[in-house]
């Protein structure tokens, strides 16, 4: 199992949807034991600057970028991607 880093922005609707999906997917599941660092790039630009991404949320498993949101994504698509990230971390 590997840790996950999630880069988010304050007020970002896609970040809010990703957090909602994460909460739903980890509630009582095997995913709940995965360590996740939620990094707000407004508060920690020095950390965010070391990673290659453009849109938030962006999720890394270890040092590998597994998901980067794109404008226009609906909740179901975001949730599928969050679950893919959790599966990747769990099986790593």
Coordinates of C-alpha atoms in Angstrom, one line a residue:
X1 CA 0.0 0.0 0.0
X2 CA 1.3 3.5 -0.9
X3 CA 0.3 6.9 0.4
X4 CA -1.7 9.4 -1.7
X5 CA -1.1 13.1 -2.1
X6 CA -4.0 15.2 -3.2
X7 CA -3.5 18.8 -4.4
X8 CA -6.5 21.0 -4.0
X9 CA -7.5 24.6 -4.1
X10 CA -9.8 26.5 -1.8
X11 CA -13.2 27.0 -3.4
X12 CA -12.6 24.6 -6.2
X13 CA -15.9 22.7 -7.1
X14 CA -14.0 19.7 -8.5
X15 CA -11.9 19.5 -5.3
X16 CA -15.1 19.5 -3.2
X17 CA -16.5 16.7 -5.4
X18 CA -13.3 14.7 -5.1
X19 CA -13.4 15.0 -1.3
X20 CA -17.1 14.0 -1.3
X21 CA -16.3 10.9 -3.4
X22 CA -13.3 10.1 -1.2
X23 CA -15.5 10.3 1.9
X24 CA -18.1 8.0 0.3
X25 CA -15.6 5.5 -0.9
X26 CA -13.6 5.2 2.3
X27 CA -16.6 5.0 4.7
X28 CA -16.2 1.5 6.1
X29 CA -14.2 0.1 3.2
X30 CA -10.7 -1.3 2.8
X31 CA -9.7 2.1 1.5
X32 CA -10.0 3.8 4.9
X33 CA -6.6 2.6 5.9
X34 CA -4.8 4.4 3.1
X35 CA -2.9 7.5 4.3
X36 CA -3.9 10.6 2.3
X37 CA -2.2 14.0 2.5
X38 CA -4.6 16.7 1.4
X39 CA -2.4 19.6 0.3
X40 CA -3.9 23.0 -0.3
X41 CA -1.7 24.6 -2.9
X42 CA -2.7 28.1 -1.7
X43 CA -1.3 27.3 1.7
X44 CA 1.7 25.2 0.6
X45 CA 2.9 26.5 -2.8
X46 CA 6.4 25.2 -1.9
X47 CA 5.2 21.6 -1.9
X48 CA 2.9 22.0 -4.9
X49 CA 5.7 23.6 -6.9
X50 CA 7.6 20.3 -6.8
X51 CA 4.9 18.4 -8.7
X52 CA 3.9 18.5 -12.4
X53 CA 0.2 19.3 -12.8
X54 CA -2.1 22.1 -14.0
X55 CA -5.6 21.3 -12.7
X56 CA -6.9 20.5 -9.2
X57 CA -7.6 18.1 -7.8
X58 CA -4.6 16.1 -8.8
X59 CA -3.8 12.8 -7.0
X60 CA -0.4 11.1 -6.8
X61 CA 0.2 7.5 -5.5
X62 CA 3.7 7.7 -4.3
X63 CA 5.4 9.8 -7.0
X64 CA 3.2 8.8 -9.8
X65 CA 0.4 11.1 -11.0
X66 CA -2.7 8.9 -11.3
X67 CA -5.5 11.4 -11.7
X68 CA -5.7 15.1 -12.7
X69 CA -9.2 16.6 -13.0
X70 CA -10.3 18.6 -16.0
X71 CA -12.9 21.3 -16.3
X72 CA -16.4 20.0 -17.0
X73 CA -16.0 16.7 -15.2
X74 CA -19.2 15.5 -13.6
X75 CA -19.4 13.9 -10.1
X76 CA -19.6 10.3 -11.4
X77 CA -16.5 10.7 -13.5
X78 CA -14.6 12.3 -10.6
X79 CA -15.7 9.5 -8.3
X80 CA -14.6 6.8 -10.7
X81 CA -11.2 8.4 -10.9
X82 CA -10.9 8.8 -7.1
X83 CA -11.7 5.1 -6.8
X84 CA -9.1 4.2 -9.4
X85 CA -6.5 6.2 -7.3
X86 CA -7.6 4.4 -4.1
X87 CA -7.4 1.0 -5.8
X88 CA -3.9 1.8 -7.2
X89 CA -2.7 2.9 -3.8
X90 CA -4.2 -0.2 -2.1
X91 CA -2.6 -2.6 -4.6
X92 CA 0.8 -0.9 -4.7

